[in-house]
CSV table of C-alpha atoms and ligand atoms in Angstrom, one decimal:
chain,number,residue,atom,x,y,z
O,1,MET,CA,21.3,-16.5,-34.5
O,2,SER,CA,23.3,-16.5,-31.3
O,3,ASN,CA,22.5,-19.1,-28.6
O,4,PRO,CA,19.2,-18.5,-26.9
O,5,LEU,CA,19.1,-17.7,-23.2
O,6,ILE,CA,17.8,-20.6,-21.2
O,7,LEU,CA,15.5,-19.2,-18.6
O,8,ASP,CA,16.2,-21.3,-15.5
O,9,GLY,CA,13.1,-21.5,-13.3
O,10,LEU,CA,15.1,-23.4,-10.6
O,11,ARG,CA,17.4,-20.5,-10.2
O,12,VAL,CA,14.5,-18.0,-9.8
O,13,ALA,CA,12.7,-20.3,-7.4
O,14,LYS,CA,15.8,-20.7,-5.3
O,15,GLU,CA,16.1,-16.9,-4.8
O,16,ILE,CA,12.4,-16.7,-3.8
O,17,HIS,CA,12.6,-19.7,-1.4
O,18,GLN,CA,15.7,-18.2,0.3
O,19,LYS,CA,13.7,-15.0,1.2
O,20,THR,CA,10.6,-17.0,2.1
O,21,GLN,CA,12.7,-19.2,4.5
O,22,GLU,CA,14.2,-16.1,6.2
O,23,ARG,CA,10.8,-14.6,6.7
O,24,ALA,CA,9.3,-17.9,8.0
O,25,GLN,CA,12.1,-18.2,10.5
O,26,LYS,CA,11.4,-14.6,11.7
O,27,LEU,CA,7.7,-15.4,12.1
O,28,ARG,CA,8.5,-18.6,14.1
O,29,LYS,CA,10.5,-16.5,16.5
O,30,GLN,CA,7.3,-14.4,17.0
O,31,GLY,CA,5.3,-17.5,17.7
O,32,ILE,CA,3.7,-17.9,14.3
O,33,VAL,CA,4.3,-21.0,12.1
O,34,PRO,CA,3.2,-20.2,8.5
O,35,CYS,CA,0.8,-23.0,7.5
O,36,LEU,CA,-0.5,-24.1,4.2
O,37,ALA,CA,-3.5,-26.4,4.1
O,38,THR,CA,-3.7,-28.6,1.0
O,39,VAL,CA,-7.0,-30.3,0.1
O,40,LEU,CA,-7.0,-33.3,-2.2
O,41,VAL,CA,-10.2,-35.0,-3.2
O,42,GLY,CA,-9.9,-38.5,-4.7
O,43,ASP,CA,-6.9,-40.5,-5.9
O,44,ASN,CA,-5.6,-38.9,-9.0
O,45,PRO,CA,-1.9,-40.0,-8.9
O,46,SER,CA,-0.6,-36.7,-10.4
O,47,SER,CA,-2.5,-34.7,-7.9
O,48,HIS,CA,-1.1,-36.8,-5.1
O,49,THR,CA,2.4,-36.1,-6.4
O,50,TYR,CA,1.8,-32.3,-6.6
O,51,VAL,CA,0.4,-32.2,-3.1
O,52,ARG,CA,3.3,-34.2,-1.7
O,53,MET,CA,5.8,-31.9,-3.5
O,54,LYS,CA,4.1,-28.9,-2.0
O,55,ALA,CA,4.1,-30.3,1.5
O,56,LYS,CA,7.8,-31.3,1.2
O,57,ALA,CA,8.6,-27.8,0.1
O,58,CYS,CA,6.8,-26.4,3.1
O,59,GLU,CA,8.9,-28.6,5.4
O,60,LYS,CA,12.1,-27.6,3.7
O,61,TYR,CA,11.6,-23.9,3.9
O,62,GLY,CA,10.3,-23.5,7.4
O,63,LEU,CA,6.5,-23.6,6.9
O,64,THR,CA,4.2,-26.3,8.0
O,65,SER,CA,1.4,-28.0,6.1
O,66,VAL,CA,-1.9,-29.7,6.9
O,67,ARG,CA,-2.8,-32.3,4.4
O,68,ILE,CA,-6.5,-33.0,4.0
O,69,HIS,CA,-7.3,-36.0,1.8
O,70,LEU,CA,-11.0,-36.6,1.1
O,71,PRO,CA,-12.5,-39.6,-0.6
O,72,GLU,CA,-13.4,-39.6,-4.3
O,73,GLU,CA,-17.2,-39.7,-3.4
O,74,THR,CA,-17.0,-36.4,-1.4
O,75,THR,CA,-19.9,-34.1,-2.3
O,76,THR,CA,-19.7,-30.4,-3.1
O,77,GLU,CA,-21.3,-29.7,0.3
O,78,GLU,CA,-18.8,-31.8,2.2
O,79,LEU,CA,-15.9,-30.2,0.4
O,80,VAL,CA,-17.4,-26.7,1.1
O,81,ALA,CA,-17.8,-27.5,4.8
O,82,LYS,CA,-14.2,-28.7,5.0
O,83,ILE,CA,-12.9,-25.5,3.4
O,84,GLU,CA,-15.1,-23.4,5.7
O,85,GLU,CA,-13.6,-25.2,8.6
O,86,LEU,CA,-10.1,-24.3,7.3
O,87,ASN,CA,-11.2,-20.7,6.8
O,88,ARG,CA,-12.1,-20.6,10.5
O,89,ASP,CA,-8.9,-22.3,11.7
O,90,PRO,CA,-6.5,-19.6,12.9
O,91,ARG,CA,-3.5,-21.9,12.5
O,92,VAL,CA,-4.0,-22.1,8.8
O,93,HIS,CA,-2.8,-19.1,6.7
O,94,GLY,CA,-3.2,-20.4,3.2
O,95,ILE,CA,-5.6,-22.9,1.5
O,96,LEU,CA,-4.8,-24.8,-1.6
O,97,LEU,CA,-7.5,-26.9,-3.2
O,98,GLN,CA,-5.7,-29.3,-5.6
O,99,HIS,CA,-7.5,-29.4,-9.0
O,100,PRO,CA,-9.0,-30.9,-10.9
O,101,VAL,CA,-11.5,-32.2,-8.4
O,102,PRO,CA,-13.7,-35.2,-9.4
O,103,SER,CA,-16.2,-34.1,-12.0
O,104,HIS,CA,-19.3,-34.5,-9.8
O,105,ILE,CA,-18.1,-31.6,-7.6
O,106,ASP,CA,-18.8,-28.0,-8.3
O,107,GLU,CA,-15.2,-26.9,-8.5
O,108,ARG,CA,-16.0,-23.2,-8.9
O,109,LYS,CA,-18.2,-23.2,-5.8
O,110,ALA,CA,-15.5,-24.9,-3.8
O,111,PHE,CA,-12.9,-22.3,-5.0
O,112,GLU,CA,-15.2,-19.4,-4.1
O,113,THR,CA,-15.6,-20.7,-0.6
O,114,ILE,CA,-11.9,-20.1,0.1
O,115,ASP,CA,-11.5,-17.0,2.3
O,116,LEU,CA,-9.9,-14.2,0.3
O,117,GLU,CA,-7.2,-13.7,3.0
O,118,LYS,CA,-6.3,-17.4,2.6
O,119,ASP,CA,-6.6,-17.6,-1.2
O,120,VAL,CA,-2.8,-18.0,-1.7
O,121,ASP,CA,-3.3,-19.8,-5.0
O,122,GLY,CA,-5.3,-17.0,-6.5
O,123,VAL,CA,-8.3,-19.1,-7.4
O,124,THR,CA,-11.3,-17.0,-6.2
O,125,SER,CA,-13.0,-14.7,-8.6
O,126,HIS,CA,-12.6,-11.9,-6.0
O,127,GLY,CA,-8.8,-12.5,-5.9
O,128,TYR,CA,-8.6,-12.7,-9.6
O,129,GLY,CA,-10.6,-9.5,-10.0
O,130,GLU,CA,-8.3,-7.6,-7.6
O,131,VAL,CA,-5.2,-8.9,-9.3
O,132,SER,CA,-6.6,-7.8,-12.7
O,133,MET,CA,-7.3,-4.4,-11.3
O,134,GLY,CA,-3.6,-4.2,-10.3
O,135,PHE,CA,-3.9,-4.3,-6.5
O,136,GLY,CA,-4.5,-8.0,-5.6
O,137,GLN,CA,-2.5,-9.7,-2.8
O,138,TYR,CA,-2.1,-13.1,-4.3
O,139,PRO,CA,-2.0,-13.6,-8.0
O,140,SER,CA,-2.4,-17.2,-9.2
O,141,CYS,CA,1.0,-18.9,-8.6
O,142,THR,CA,2.0,-20.0,-12.1
O,143,PRO,CA,1.3,-16.5,-13.7
O,144,ALA,CA,3.2,-14.9,-10.8
O,145,GLY,CA,6.0,-17.3,-11.5
O,146,ILE,CA,6.1,-16.5,-15.2
O,147,MET,CA,6.3,-12.7,-14.4
O,148,ALA,CA,9.1,-13.5,-11.9
O,149,ILE,CA,11.1,-15.3,-14.5
O,150,LEU,CA,10.7,-12.4,-17.0
O,151,ASP,CA,11.8,-10.0,-14.3
O,152,TYR,CA,14.7,-12.1,-13.0
O,153,TYR,CA,16.2,-12.1,-16.5
O,154,LYS,CA,15.3,-8.4,-17.0
O,155,ILE,CA,13.2,-9.2,-20.1
O,156,PRO,CA,11.4,-6.0,-21.2
O,157,ILE,CA,7.7,-6.3,-21.1
O,158,GLU,CA,6.4,-2.7,-21.7
O,159,GLY,CA,5.4,-2.1,-25.3
O,160,LYS,CA,6.1,-5.7,-26.3
O,161,HIS,CA,3.5,-7.9,-28.0
O,162,ALA,CA,2.7,-10.9,-25.8
O,163,VAL,CA,0.7,-13.8,-27.2
O,164,VAL,CA,-0.8,-16.1,-24.6
O,165,ILE,CA,-2.1,-19.4,-25.8
O,166,GLY,CA,-4.8,-20.5,-23.3
O,167,ARG,CA,-7.4,-18.7,-21.3
O,168,SER,CA,-8.0,-20.8,-18.2
O,169,PRO,CA,-8.9,-18.9,-15.0
O,170,ILE,CA,-5.8,-20.1,-13.2
O,171,LEU,CA,-3.2,-19.5,-16.0
O,172,GLY,CA,-4.0,-18.0,-19.4
O,173,LYS,CA,-6.4,-15.2,-18.2
O,174,PRO,CA,-4.4,-14.1,-15.1
O,175,VAL,CA,-1.1,-14.1,-16.9
O,176,SER,CA,-2.6,-12.0,-19.7
O,177,GLN,CA,-3.8,-9.5,-17.1
O,178,LEU,CA,-0.5,-9.4,-15.4
O,179,LEU,CA,1.3,-8.7,-18.7
O,180,LEU,CA,-1.3,-6.1,-19.6
O,181,ASN,CA,-0.8,-4.4,-16.2
O,182,ARG,CA,2.9,-4.2,-17.1
O,183,ASN,CA,2.0,-2.4,-20.4
O,184,ALA,CA,2.5,-5.3,-22.8
O,185,THR,CA,0.1,-5.5,-25.8
O,186,VAL,CA,-1.6,-8.8,-25.2
O,187,THR,CA,-3.3,-11.2,-27.6
O,188,VAL,CA,-5.1,-14.1,-25.9
O,189,CYS,CA,-5.6,-17.2,-28.1
O,190,HIS,CA,-7.7,-20.2,-27.4
O,191,SER,CA,-9.2,-23.3,-29.0
O,192,ARG,CA,-11.5,-21.2,-31.3
O,193,THR,CA,-8.7,-18.8,-32.4
O,194,VAL,CA,-8.4,-18.7,-36.2
O,195,ASN,CA,-4.9,-19.0,-37.6
O,196,LEU,CA,-3.1,-19.4,-34.4
O,197,PRO,CA,0.4,-19.7,-36.0
O,198,HIS,CA,-0.1,-16.3,-37.6
O,199,HIS,CA,-0.8,-14.7,-34.1
O,200,VAL,CA,2.1,-16.5,-32.5
O,201,SER,CA,4.4,-15.3,-35.3
O,202,GLN,CA,3.7,-11.7,-34.3
O,203,ALA,CA,4.8,-12.2,-30.6
O,204,ASP,CA,7.8,-10.8,-28.9
O,205,ILE,CA,6.8,-12.9,-25.9
O,206,VAL,CA,4.9,-16.2,-26.2
O,207,VAL,CA,3.3,-17.9,-23.2
O,208,ALA,CA,2.1,-21.4,-23.9
O,209,ALA,CA,-0.6,-22.6,-21.5
O,210,VAL,CA,-2.5,-25.1,-23.7
O,211,GLY,CA,-2.1,-28.5,-22.0
O,212,LYS,CA,-1.0,-30.2,-25.3
O,213,PRO,CA,2.4,-31.7,-25.5
O,214,ARG,CA,4.9,-30.0,-27.9
O,215,PHE,CA,2.0,-28.0,-29.4
O,216,VAL,CA,3.9,-24.8,-30.3
O,217,GLN,CA,5.9,-25.3,-33.4
O,218,GLY,CA,9.3,-23.8,-34.4
O,219,ASP,CA,8.1,-22.3,-37.6
O,220,TRP,CA,5.5,-20.2,-35.7
O,221,ILE,CA,8.1,-18.3,-33.8
O,222,LYS,CA,9.4,-14.8,-34.7
O,223,PRO,CA,13.2,-14.8,-34.5
O,224,GLY,CA,14.4,-13.6,-31.1
O,225,ALA,CA,11.1,-14.2,-29.4
O,226,VAL,CA,11.0,-15.0,-25.7
O,227,ILE,CA,9.1,-18.3,-25.1
O,228,ILE,CA,7.6,-19.3,-21.7
O,229,ASP,CA,6.4,-22.8,-21.6
O,230,ALA,CA,3.9,-23.2,-18.8
O,231,GLY,CA,2.8,-26.6,-20.0
O,232,TYR,CA,3.4,-29.8,-18.0
O,233,ASN,CA,2.2,-32.9,-19.7
O,234,LYS,CA,2.8,-36.6,-18.9
O,235,GLY,CA,6.4,-37.6,-19.2
O,236,ASN,CA,7.7,-34.1,-18.3
O,237,ILE,CA,6.8,-32.6,-21.6
O,238,GLY,CA,5.9,-29.0,-22.1
O,239,ASP,CA,3.4,-27.3,-24.5
O,240,VAL,CA,6.3,-26.1,-26.7
O,241,ASP,CA,8.3,-28.2,-29.1
O,242,PHE,CA,11.5,-27.1,-27.3
O,243,GLU,CA,14.0,-28.6,-29.9
O,244,ALA,CA,12.2,-27.0,-32.8
O,245,CYS,CA,11.7,-23.6,-31.1
O,246,LEU,CA,15.2,-23.3,-29.6
O,247,PRO,CA,17.0,-22.2,-32.8
O,248,LYS,CA,14.4,-19.4,-33.3
O,249,ALA,CA,14.1,-18.2,-29.7
O,250,GLY,CA,15.9,-15.3,-28.1
O,251,ALA,CA,15.1,-16.9,-24.7
O,252,ILE,CA,13.2,-20.0,-23.7
O,253,THR,CA,12.1,-21.9,-20.5
O,254,PRO,CA,12.8,-25.6,-20.4
O,255,VAL,CA,10.4,-28.3,-19.1
O,256,PRO,CA,11.0,-29.4,-16.4
O,257,GLY,CA,12.7,-26.4,-14.8
O,258,GLY,CA,10.7,-23.6,-16.1
O,259,PRO,CA,7.6,-22.0,-14.5
O,260,GLY,CA,6.9,-25.2,-12.5
O,261,PRO,CA,9.4,-24.7,-9.6
O,262,VAL,CA,8.6,-21.0,-9.4
O,263,THR,CA,4.9,-21.8,-9.0
O,264,ILE,CA,5.7,-23.7,-5.8
O,265,ALA,CA,8.0,-20.9,-4.6
O,266,PHE,CA,5.1,-18.5,-5.0
O,267,LEU,CA,2.7,-20.7,-3.1
O,268,LEU,CA,5.0,-20.7,-0.2
O,269,LYS,CA,5.8,-17.0,-0.5
O,270,HIS,CA,2.1,-16.2,-0.5
O,271,THR,CA,1.5,-18.3,2.6
O,272,VAL,CA,4.2,-16.5,4.4
O,273,ASP,CA,2.7,-13.2,3.2
O,274,ALA,CA,-0.6,-14.3,4.7
O,275,ALA,CA,1.0,-15.3,8.0
O,276,GLU,CA,2.7,-11.9,8.2
O,277,ARG,CA,-0.6,-10.2,7.7
O,278,THR,CA,-2.2,-12.1,10.6
O,279,LEU,CA,0.8,-11.0,12.8
O,280,ASN,CA,0.4,-7.4,11.7
O,281,ALA,CA,-3.4,-7.6,12.4
O,282,LYS,CA,-2.7,-9.0,15.9
O,283,GLN,CA,-0.2,-6.2,16.6
O,284,HIS,CA,-2.7,-3.6,15.5
O,285,VAL,CA,-5.4,-5.0,17.8
O,286,LYS,CA,-2.8,-4.9,20.7
O,287,GLN,CA,-2.0,-1.2,19.9
O,288,ASP,CA,-5.8,-0.4,19.7
O,289,LEU,CA,-6.3,-2.0,23.1
O,290,ALA,CA,-3.3,-0.3,24.7
J,1,NAP,P1,-6.8,-25.8,-19.3
J,1,NAP,O1,-7.7,-25.3,-18.3
J,1,NAP,O2,-7.1,-27.1,-20.0
J,1,NAP,O3,-6.8,-24.7,-20.5
J,1,NAP,C1,-6.2,-24.9,-21.7
J,1,NAP,C2,-6.4,-23.7,-22.6
J,1,NAP,O4,-5.8,-24.0,-23.9
J,1,NAP,C3,-7.8,-23.4,-22.9
J,1,NAP,O5,-8.1,-22.0,-22.7
J,1,NAP,C4,-8.1,-23.9,-24.3
J,1,NAP,O6,-9.0,-23.1,-25.0
J,1,NAP,C5,-6.7,-23.7,-24.9
J,1,NAP,N1,-6.5,-24.6,-26.0
J,1,NAP,C6,-6.8,-25.9,-26.1
J,1,NAP,N2,-6.6,-26.4,-27.3
J,1,NAP,C7,-6.1,-25.4,-28.0
J,1,NAP,C8,-5.8,-25.2,-29.4
J,1,NAP,N3,-5.8,-26.2,-30.3
J,1,NAP,N4,-5.4,-24.0,-29.8
J,1,NAP,C9,-5.4,-22.9,-29.0
J,1,NAP,N5,-5.7,-23.0,-27.7
J,1,NAP,C10,-6.1,-24.2,-27.2
J,1,NAP,O7,-5.3,-25.9,-18.9
J,1,NAP,P2,-4.5,-25.0,-17.8
J,1,NAP,O8,-4.9,-25.5,-16.4
J,1,NAP,O9,-4.5,-23.6,-18.1
J,1,NAP,O10,-3.0,-25.6,-18.0
J,1,NAP,C11,-2.3,-25.4,-19.2
J,1,NAP,C12,-1.0,-26.1,-19.2
J,1,NAP,O11,-0.2,-25.6,-18.1
J,1,NAP,C13,-1.1,-27.6,-18.9
J,1,NAP,O12,0.0,-28.2,-19.6
J,1,NAP,C14,-0.8,-27.7,-17.4
J,1,NAP,O13,-0.3,-29.0,-17.0
J,1,NAP,C15,0.1,-26.6,-17.2
J,1,NAP,N6,0.1,-26.1,-15.8
J,1,NAP,C16,1.3,-26.0,-15.2
J,1,NAP,C17,1.4,-25.5,-13.9
J,1,NAP,C18,2.7,-25.5,-13.2
J,1,NAP,O14,2.8,-25.4,-12.0
J,1,NAP,N7,3.8,-25.6,-14.0
J,1,NAP,C19,0.3,-25.1,-13.2
J,1,NAP,C20,-0.9,-25.1,-13.9
J,1,NAP,C21,-1.0,-25.6,-15.2
J,1,NAP,P3,-10.6,-23.0,-24.7
J,1,NAP,O15,-10.7,-22.0,-23.5
J,1,NAP,O16,-11.2,-22.4,-25.9
J,1,NAP,O17,-11.0,-24.4,-24.3
């Protein structure tokens, strides 16, 4: 087979960041500084790193961020109260609750507290439902990033068989819906799927969102398939055995440098989208009063 195309997430992210930065600068000139609030509960070192990366990206591309760090022993009620406070804060346009939260917290309840207009990470069931119906504002960021990579490289989706491994509410399920909305035929696999290698071997597009290092094997892959590795495990290792899958793939994302950077690009883009919506709403109110 000819050399597979390496799908470069950094390149895709750069293009999205450029546009986001221009839009953020325009907003600043109109007196609005797009602002992402990140909420971190506890001291998980990886979560710390992710939140820091997101705040740094905000700074770099003309947004601002508010970092809320709550102690490990925070209760569900305290977390909900903090999110409600951010919902009411007009300076905050997007809210990101870094997950996982400590296990004693009702994570779903905390997610559902986020105002739909500020749900830039697409974690509420309302936001998810709207995206699934094809009209949502903010799809979950990694699924949005995966679609952007496919589109950037003009990979055909319609009529293709996509096999998604994983069904989490932030990744597997929403990416399946986005692929379905683009007329792919979608198979969603999970931990109870029988004969997973057989399903994967039927795929024109494989999305790995399992959370297990080097899980997807080379001999599962149909020659020429497009492989998107959404996984990110300790030591910068994806959910796909890259070396083994490379000779079979038509195109493949590396880890790092695949959907990861595009995920952050979408978080910032969605925050700027949300800030623009507040500006538009203000302008409508002015017109109505005039
Ligand atoms: P998750 O919530 O743990 O979900 C994992 C999914 O994989 C579940 O649906 C599970 O099935 C399925 N699964 C587990 N073992 C399996 C097996 N042996 N065979 C088939 N399916 C299996 O994980 P997630 O949050 O979706 O994350 C998935 C991966 O993406 C992780 O590596 C994570 O680090 C990465 N990630 C990356 C980004 C980024 O920005 N790049 C963002 C989010 C996540 P059940 O539902 O049956 O349990």
